[in-house]
Amino acid sequence: MNFSSKLIEKAVDAFATLPGIGRKTALRLVLHLLRQDIRFTEQFSAALVNMRANIRNCSLCHNLADAEQCQICSDPRRDHSLICVVEGVRDLMAIEDTGQYRGLYHVLGGVISPIDGIGPADLNIDSLLQRIDQGTIREIIMAISPTIEGETTVFYISKKIQPNGPQLSTIARGVAFGGDLEYADEITLGRSIVARMPYSAK
Amino acid sequence: MNFSSKLIEKAVDAFATLPGIGRKTALRLVLHLLRQDIRFTEQFSAALVNMRANIRNCSLCHNLADAEQCQICSDPRRDHSLICVVEGVRDLMAIEDTGQYRGLYHVLGGVISPIDGIGPADLNIDSLLQRIDQGTIREIIMAISPTIEGETTVFYISKKIQPNGPQLSTIARGVAFGGDLEYADEITLGRSIVARMPYSAK
């Protein structure tokens, strides 16, 4: 594309470095900025720079935080004896959005994957074990993707937790609500037959 | 969505104000910024703020410009006796991308549209007539989208140009009626410039 302006070209290039944004979309965004007041662009940029400069990782659960501890860890109304272990902050946000969970979290920062060179030492596993060692945790819920790497990670952590430690559980696996049975994959369907639950009319 | 961080929330909101970007995409972009070095976000923001603060309209053709005149108007190798009239800068860029045109431009800033309250006085028509009055223009090429509003605008301008003024032509039909100029493919658009036809008011 030909912009006949270095300023426009640099701004388009900036947007186009973001994932999922091509140069045509980038140009549309730049022209949108041009139609707005200059303060719009200033506030937009300030929000990003301010976020990037001041965001931290929660010292307890490694969630994104504005302060030393994240809003969840510092909330006294939440159940501090429950930890839900997730791969990343997007999984944490997805669980928060369900409104079904009122305990704390622990963000691993990935899963064990030898093929990608990610071992247990690259993840926030030691800090999880330290939290467990303090003796106030009643249950650890593993909310990890059911992949080979995910299962490996769950297995590794389960072996690290002392037998007299907290209860270890995983989120329920099965056919999704509202999903058609015939479209469920074979492994999910097979396992949900094996792991069938007693029916109780509500 | 629940972010448990005001900084993240503000950054997501900033991205989500842009056209075509929802909150899920916005979150993905914010998390992308977090994975990059802090200088990435600083340079990204600086490119946008710098662009917005320093971009101007070319004093001659109203194209986006880094200086008093745009790169096209200040290029002595281009044919300064030829003016291609376009609705907006995206149309200008689309024509430039064809590589078929070596004259100058004039950006109207829209088309006459009574239903949207846009009259001739809201467009850069007076400055076009002033450029024509200087007597050095040989031909005016109207590259306006073939819509009712576009045709009206071409008709209006044709009536304003003196009979002893420059030749008036329109880009060749080949661009579908009712189609937006900026979405035409490069070959069609390029050929329409080359095979332009003399304009005759119907």
Coordinates of C-alpha atoms in Angstrom, one line a residue:
Chain A
M1 CA 0.0 0.0 0.0
N2 CA 1.1 3.5 -0.9
F3 CA 0.4 6.1 1.9
S4 CA 2.2 9.2 0.6
S5 CA 2.8 10.0 4.3
K6 CA 5.5 8.6 6.5
L7 CA 3.4 9.4 9.6
I8 CA 0.5 7.4 8.3
E9 CA 2.8 4.6 7.2
K10 CA 4.3 4.3 10.6
A11 CA 1.0 4.3 12.4
V12 CA -0.4 1.6 10.0
D13 CA 2.8 -0.5 10.5
A14 CA 2.3 -0.1 14.3
F15 CA -1.3 -1.5 14.2
A16 CA -0.3 -4.2 11.7
T17 CA 2.2 -5.7 14.1
L18 CA -0.7 -6.7 16.4
P19 CA -2.0 -10.2 15.9
G20 CA -5.0 -10.6 13.6
I21 CA -4.7 -7.1 12.2
G22 CA -3.6 -6.8 8.5
R23 CA -2.6 -3.6 6.8
K24 CA -6.1 -2.8 5.4
T25 CA -7.6 -3.1 8.8
A26 CA -4.7 -1.1 10.3
L27 CA -5.4 1.7 7.8
R28 CA -9.1 1.7 8.7
L29 CA -8.1 2.1 12.4
V30 CA -5.6 4.9 11.6
L31 CA -8.3 6.8 9.6
H32 CA -10.7 6.3 12.5
L33 CA -8.2 7.9 14.8
L34 CA -7.9 10.8 12.3
R35 CA -11.7 11.4 12.4
Q36 CA -11.6 11.6 16.2
D37 CA -10.4 14.5 18.3
I38 CA -6.6 14.4 19.1
R39 CA -7.4 13.7 22.8
F40 CA -9.0 10.4 21.7
T41 CA -5.6 9.1 20.4
E42 CA -3.8 10.6 23.4
Q43 CA -6.1 8.8 25.9
F44 CA -6.0 5.6 23.9
S45 CA -2.2 5.6 23.9
A46 CA -2.0 6.6 27.6
A47 CA -4.2 3.7 28.6
L48 CA -1.9 1.3 26.9
V49 CA 1.4 2.7 28.1
N50 CA 0.0 3.1 31.6
M51 CA -1.2 -0.4 31.7
R52 CA 2.1 -1.8 30.3
A53 CA 4.2 0.2 32.7
N54 CA 2.3 -0.4 35.9
I55 CA 0.8 -3.9 35.5
R56 CA 2.4 -6.5 37.8
N57 CA 2.0 -10.2 38.6
C58 CA 0.2 -10.9 41.9
S59 CA 2.9 -12.1 44.3
L60 CA 0.6 -14.9 45.5
C61 CA -1.2 -16.3 42.4
H62 CA 0.7 -14.7 39.5
N63 CA -2.6 -13.3 38.1
L64 CA -2.3 -9.8 36.5
A65 CA -2.5 -7.2 39.3
D66 CA -2.6 -3.5 39.8
A67 CA -0.9 -3.8 43.2
E68 CA 1.3 -6.2 45.2
Q69 CA -1.6 -8.7 45.3
C70 CA -4.4 -9.0 42.7
Q71 CA -8.1 -8.0 43.5
I72 CA -9.0 -11.7 43.9
C73 CA -6.3 -12.6 46.4
S74 CA -6.9 -9.4 48.4
D75 CA -10.7 -10.0 48.6
P76 CA -11.6 -11.2 52.1
R77 CA -15.0 -12.4 51.0
R78 CA -13.5 -15.1 48.8
D79 CA -12.7 -18.6 50.1
H80 CA -9.0 -18.6 50.8
S81 CA -8.9 -22.4 51.4
L82 CA -9.6 -23.2 47.8
I83 CA -7.2 -22.8 44.9
C84 CA -8.1 -23.3 41.2
V85 CA -5.0 -23.9 39.1
V86 CA -5.1 -22.6 35.6
E87 CA -2.7 -22.3 32.7
G88 CA -3.1 -18.6 32.0
V89 CA -5.0 -15.5 32.8
R90 CA -7.5 -16.0 30.0
D91 CA -8.6 -19.3 31.6
L92 CA -8.9 -17.4 34.9
M93 CA -11.0 -14.7 33.3
A94 CA -13.2 -17.4 31.6
I95 CA -13.9 -19.1 35.0
E96 CA -14.5 -15.7 36.7
D97 CA -17.1 -14.9 34.0
T98 CA -19.1 -18.0 35.0
G99 CA -19.7 -16.5 38.4
Q100 CA -19.6 -20.1 39.8
Y101 CA -16.3 -20.0 41.7
R102 CA -15.5 -17.9 44.8
G103 CA -12.1 -19.3 45.8
L104 CA -8.6 -18.2 44.8
Y105 CA -6.5 -19.1 41.7
H106 CA -2.9 -20.0 40.8
V107 CA -1.7 -19.2 37.3
L108 CA 0.9 -21.7 36.1
G109 CA 1.9 -19.7 33.1
G110 CA 1.7 -22.7 30.7
V111 CA 1.9 -26.5 30.9
I112 CA 4.8 -28.9 30.9
S113 CA 5.7 -29.5 27.2
P114 CA 9.1 -31.1 26.5
I115 CA 8.6 -30.6 22.8
D116 CA 8.5 -26.8 23.4
G117 CA 11.3 -27.0 26.0
I118 CA 8.9 -26.1 28.8
G119 CA 9.7 -28.0 32.0
P120 CA 8.3 -27.8 35.5
A121 CA 11.0 -25.2 36.5
D122 CA 9.6 -22.8 33.8
L123 CA 6.1 -22.8 35.4
N124 CA 4.8 -21.3 38.7
I125 CA 4.7 -24.8 40.4
D126 CA 7.2 -24.1 43.2
S127 CA 5.1 -21.1 44.4
L128 CA 2.0 -23.3 44.3
L129 CA 3.7 -25.9 46.5
Q130 CA 4.8 -23.1 48.9
R131 CA 1.2 -21.9 49.2
I132 CA 0.1 -25.5 49.9
D133 CA 2.8 -26.0 52.5
Q134 CA 1.3 -23.2 54.6
G135 CA -1.4 -25.7 55.5
T136 CA -4.5 -23.5 55.1
I137 CA -5.5 -24.9 51.7
R138 CA -8.4 -27.4 51.8
E139 CA -8.7 -28.2 48.1
I140 CA -6.8 -27.7 44.8
I141 CA -8.9 -27.7 41.7
M142 CA -7.0 -28.4 38.5
A143 CA -8.7 -26.5 35.6
I144 CA -6.1 -27.5 33.0
S145 CA -6.9 -28.2 29.3
P146 CA -7.4 -31.9 28.7
T147 CA -4.4 -32.3 26.4
I148 CA -1.4 -34.6 26.7
E149 CA 0.6 -31.7 28.1
G150 CA -2.2 -30.7 30.4
E151 CA -2.6 -34.2 31.8
T152 CA 1.1 -34.5 32.2
T153 CA 1.2 -31.2 34.2
V154 CA -1.7 -32.4 36.4
F155 CA 0.0 -35.7 37.0
Y156 CA 3.3 -34.0 37.9
I157 CA 1.7 -31.6 40.4
S158 CA -0.4 -34.5 41.9
K159 CA 2.9 -36.3 42.6
K160 CA 4.4 -33.3 44.3
I161 CA 1.5 -32.8 46.8
Q162 CA 2.0 -34.7 50.0
P163 CA -0.5 -37.5 50.8
N164 CA -1.7 -35.6 53.9
G165 CA -2.0 -32.4 51.8
P166 CA -5.2 -30.8 50.4
Q167 CA -7.8 -32.7 48.3
L168 CA -6.9 -32.6 44.6
S169 CA -9.7 -32.4 42.0
T170 CA -10.1 -31.7 38.3
I171 CA -13.0 -29.8 36.6
A172 CA -15.7 -32.2 35.4
R173 CA -15.2 -33.6 31.9
G174 CA -18.0 -34.6 29.7
V175 CA -20.4 -33.6 26.9
A176 CA -21.0 -29.8 26.8
F177 CA -24.3 -28.4 27.9
G178 CA -26.5 -27.6 24.9
G179 CA -24.2 -29.6 22.7
D180 CA -25.5 -32.3 20.4
L181 CA -24.4 -35.7 21.5
E182 CA -23.7 -36.8 17.9
Y183 CA -21.2 -34.0 17.4
A184 CA -19.2 -34.7 20.6
D185 CA -15.8 -36.2 19.9
E186 CA -15.3 -39.9 20.6
I187 CA -12.9 -39.5 23.5
T188 CA -15.2 -37.1 25.3
L189 CA -18.2 -39.2 24.7
G190 CA -16.5 -42.5 25.6
R191 CA -15.1 -41.0 28.9
S192 CA -18.4 -39.5 29.8
I193 CA -20.0 -43.0 29.5
V194 CA -17.3 -44.5 31.7
A195 CA -17.5 -41.6 34.2
R196 CA -21.3 -41.6 34.3
M197 CA -22.9 -39.9 37.3
P198 CA -26.0 -41.0 39.3
Y199 CA -29.1 -39.1 38.0
S200 CA -31.0 -36.9 40.4
A201 CA -34.1 -35.1 39.3
K202 CA -33.9 -31.4 40.3
Chain B
M1 CA -15.9 -9.8 31.2
N2 CA -14.2 -9.7 34.6
F3 CA -10.6 -8.5 34.5
S4 CA -9.7 -8.2 38.2
S5 CA -7.4 -5.3 37.1
K6 CA -8.4 -1.7 36.4
L7 CA -5.3 -1.2 34.2
I8 CA -6.3 -4.2 32.0
E9 CA -9.9 -3.1 31.9
K10 CA -9.0 0.4 30.8
A11 CA -6.6 -0.9 28.1
V12 CA -9.3 -3.4 26.8
D13 CA -11.9 -0.6 26.8
A14 CA -9.5 1.6 24.8
F15 CA -9.0 -1.1 22.1
A16 CA -12.7 -1.9 22.1
T17 CA -13.6 1.7 21.1
L18 CA -11.9 1.1 17.8
P19 CA -14.2 0.0 14.9
G20 CA -14.5 -3.7 14.3
I21 CA -12.7 -4.6 17.6
G22 CA -14.8 -6.3 20.3
R23 CA -13.9 -6.9 23.9
K24 CA -12.6 -10.4 23.3
T25 CA -10.3 -9.2 20.5
A26 CA -9.3 -6.2 22.6
L27 CA -8.3 -8.6 25.4
R28 CA -6.2 -10.6 23.0
L29 CA -4.4 -7.5 21.8
V30 CA -3.7 -6.3 25.4
L31 CA -2.3 -9.7 26.4
H32 CA -0.2 -9.5 23.3
L33 CA 1.2 -6.2 24.5
L34 CA 2.0 -7.8 27.9
R35 CA 4.0 -10.6 26.2
Q36 CA 6.2 -8.0 24.4
D37 CA 8.9 -5.8 25.9
I38 CA 7.6 -2.5 27.4
R39 CA 9.3 -0.6 24.6
F40 CA 7.0 -2.2 22.1
T41 CA 3.9 -0.6 23.7
E42 CA 5.8 2.7 24.0
Q43 CA 6.8 2.7 20.4
F44 CA 3.3 1.6 19.3
S45 CA 1.7 4.5 21.2
A46 CA 4.3 7.0 20.2
A47 CA 3.6 6.2 16.5
L48 CA -0.1 6.8 16.9
V49 CA 0.2 10.0 19.0
N50 CA 3.0 11.4 16.7
M51 CA 0.9 10.7 13.6
R52 CA -2.3 12.2 15.1
A53 CA -0.4 15.3 16.4
N54 CA 1.6 16.1 13.2
I55 CA -0.6 14.9 10.3
R56 CA -1.9 17.7 8.2
N57 CA -4.0 18.2 5.1
C58 CA -2.1 19.1 2.0
S59 CA -2.8 22.8 1.3
L60 CA -3.3 22.0 -2.3
C61 CA -5.2 18.7 -2.7
H62 CA -6.3 18.0 0.9
N63 CA -4.6 14.7 0.9
L64 CA -3.0 13.6 4.2
A65 CA 0.4 15.2 4.4
D66 CA 3.5 15.3 6.7
A67 CA 4.3 18.9 5.5
E68 CA 2.6 21.9 4.0
Q69 CA 2.1 20.0 0.8
C70 CA 1.7 16.2 0.4
Q71 CA 4.4 13.9 -1.2
I72 CA 2.3 13.7 -4.4
C73 CA 1.8 17.5 -4.9
S74 CA 5.5 18.2 -4.1
D75 CA 6.8 15.6 -6.5
P76 CA 8.1 17.4 -9.6
R77 CA 8.1 14.1 -11.7
R78 CA 4.4 13.9 -11.6
D79 CA 2.1 15.5 -14.2
H80 CA 0.9 18.7 -12.6
S81 CA -1.5 19.4 -15.4
L82 CA -3.7 16.5 -14.5
I83 CA -6.0 16.3 -11.4
C84 CA -7.9 13.2 -10.3
V85 CA -10.8 14.1 -8.1
V86 CA -11.6 11.6 -5.3
E87 CA -14.0 11.4 -2.4
G88 CA -11.5 10.5 0.2
V89 CA -7.9 9.5 1.0
R90 CA -8.7 5.7 0.8
D91 CA -9.8 6.1 -2.8
L92 CA -6.6 8.1 -3.5
M93 CA -4.5 5.3 -1.9
A94 CA -6.4 2.7 -4.0
I95 CA -5.6 4.6 -7.2
E96 CA -2.0 5.1 -6.2
D97 CA -1.7 1.3 -5.6
T98 CA -2.6 0.6 -9.2
G99 CA 0.6 2.4 -10.3
Q100 CA -1.4 3.6 -13.4
Y101 CA -1.7 7.3 -12.6
R102 CA 1.1 9.9 -12.4
G103 CA -0.9 13.1 -12.1
L104 CA -2.1 15.0 -9.0
Y105 CA -5.2 14.5 -6.9
H106 CA -8.0 16.6 -5.3
V107 CA -9.7 15.1 -2.2
L108 CA -13.3 16.3 -1.9
G109 CA -13.8 14.9 1.6
G110 CA -17.1 13.3 0.6
V111 CA -19.9 13.6 -2.0
I112 CA -23.0 15.8 -2.1
S113 CA -25.7 14.0 -0.1
P114 CA -28.7 16.1 0.9
I115 CA -30.0 13.1 3.0
D116 CA -26.9 13.4 5.2
G117 CA -27.0 17.2 5.1
I118 CA -23.8 17.4 3.0
G119 CA -23.9 20.2 0.5
P120 CA -21.3 21.5 -1.9
A121 CA -20.1 24.0 0.7
D122 CA -19.1 21.1 3.0
L123 CA -16.7 19.7 0.4
N124 CA -13.4 20.9 -1.0
I125 CA -15.0 22.1 -4.3
D126 CA -14.1 25.8 -4.0
S127 CA -10.4 25.0 -3.7
L128 CA -10.7 22.7 -6.7
L129 CA -12.2 25.5 -8.8
Q130 CA -9.4 27.8 -7.6
R131 CA -6.8 25.3 -8.8
I132 CA -8.5 25.1 -12.2
D133 CA -8.7 28.9 -12.4
Q134 CA -4.9 29.1 -12.3
G135 CA -5.1 27.9 -15.9
T136 CA -2.4 25.2 -15.8
I137 CA -4.7 22.2 -15.5
R138 CA -5.2 20.3 -18.7
E139 CA -7.6 17.6 -17.6
I140 CA -9.8 16.8 -14.6
I141 CA -10.5 13.1 -14.0
M142 CA -13.5 12.4 -11.8
A143 CA -12.8 9.2 -9.9
I144 CA -16.0 9.2 -7.8
S145 CA -18.0 6.2 -6.8
P146 CA -20.8 5.5 -9.3
T147 CA -23.6 6.1 -6.9
I148 CA -26.5 8.6 -7.0
E149 CA -24.6 10.9 -4.7
G150 CA -21.4 10.5 -6.6
E151 CA -23.1 11.2 -10.0
T152 CA -24.7 14.3 -8.4
T153 CA -21.4 15.5 -7.3
V154 CA -19.8 15.0 -10.7
F155 CA -22.7 16.8 -12.3
Y156 CA -22.4 19.7 -9.9
I157 CA -18.7 20.1 -10.5
S158 CA -19.1 19.8 -14.3
K159 CA -21.5 22.8 -14.2
K160 CA -19.1 24.9 -12.2
I161 CA -16.2 24.4 -14.7
Q162 CA -16.0 27.0 -17.4
P163 CA -16.6 25.8 -21.0
N164 CA -13.1 27.0 -21.9
G165 CA -11.7 25.2 -18.9
P166 CA -9.9 21.9 -18.7
Q167 CA -11.2 18.6 -20.3
L168 CA -13.4 16.8 -17.8
S169 CA -13.4 13.0 -17.8
T170 CA -14.6 10.2 -15.6
I171 CA -12.9 6.9 -15.0
A172 CA -14.1 4.2 -17.4
R173 CA -17.1 2.1 -16.5
G174 CA -15.9 -1.3 -15.3
V175 CA -16.5 -0.3 -11.7
A176 CA -19.9 -1.8 -11.0
F177 CA -22.8 0.6 -10.3
G178 CA -23.5 0.9 -6.6
G179 CA -20.1 -0.5 -5.8
D180 CA -17.7 1.3 -3.5
L181 CA -14.5 2.4 -5.2
E182 CA -12.1 1.4 -2.4
Y183 CA -13.2 -2.3 -2.8
A184 CA -12.6 -2.5 -6.5
D185 CA -9.7 -4.8 -7.5
E186 CA -6.5 -3.2 -8.7
I187 CA -6.7 -4.3 -12.3
T188 CA -10.3 -3.0 -12.8
L189 CA -9.5 0.3 -11.0
G190 CA -6.2 0.7 -12.9
R191 CA -7.9 0.1 -16.3
S192 CA -10.6 2.6 -15.4
I193 CA -8.0 5.3 -15.0
V194 CA -6.3 4.5 -18.3
A195 CA -9.6 4.1 -20.3
R196 CA -11.2 7.2 -18.8
M197 CA -14.0 8.8 -21.0
P198 CA -14.9 12.4 -21.7
Y199 CA -17.7 13.5 -19.4
S200 CA -21.0 14.7 -20.8
A201 CA -23.8 15.9 -18.6
K202 CA -27.0 14.0 -19.3

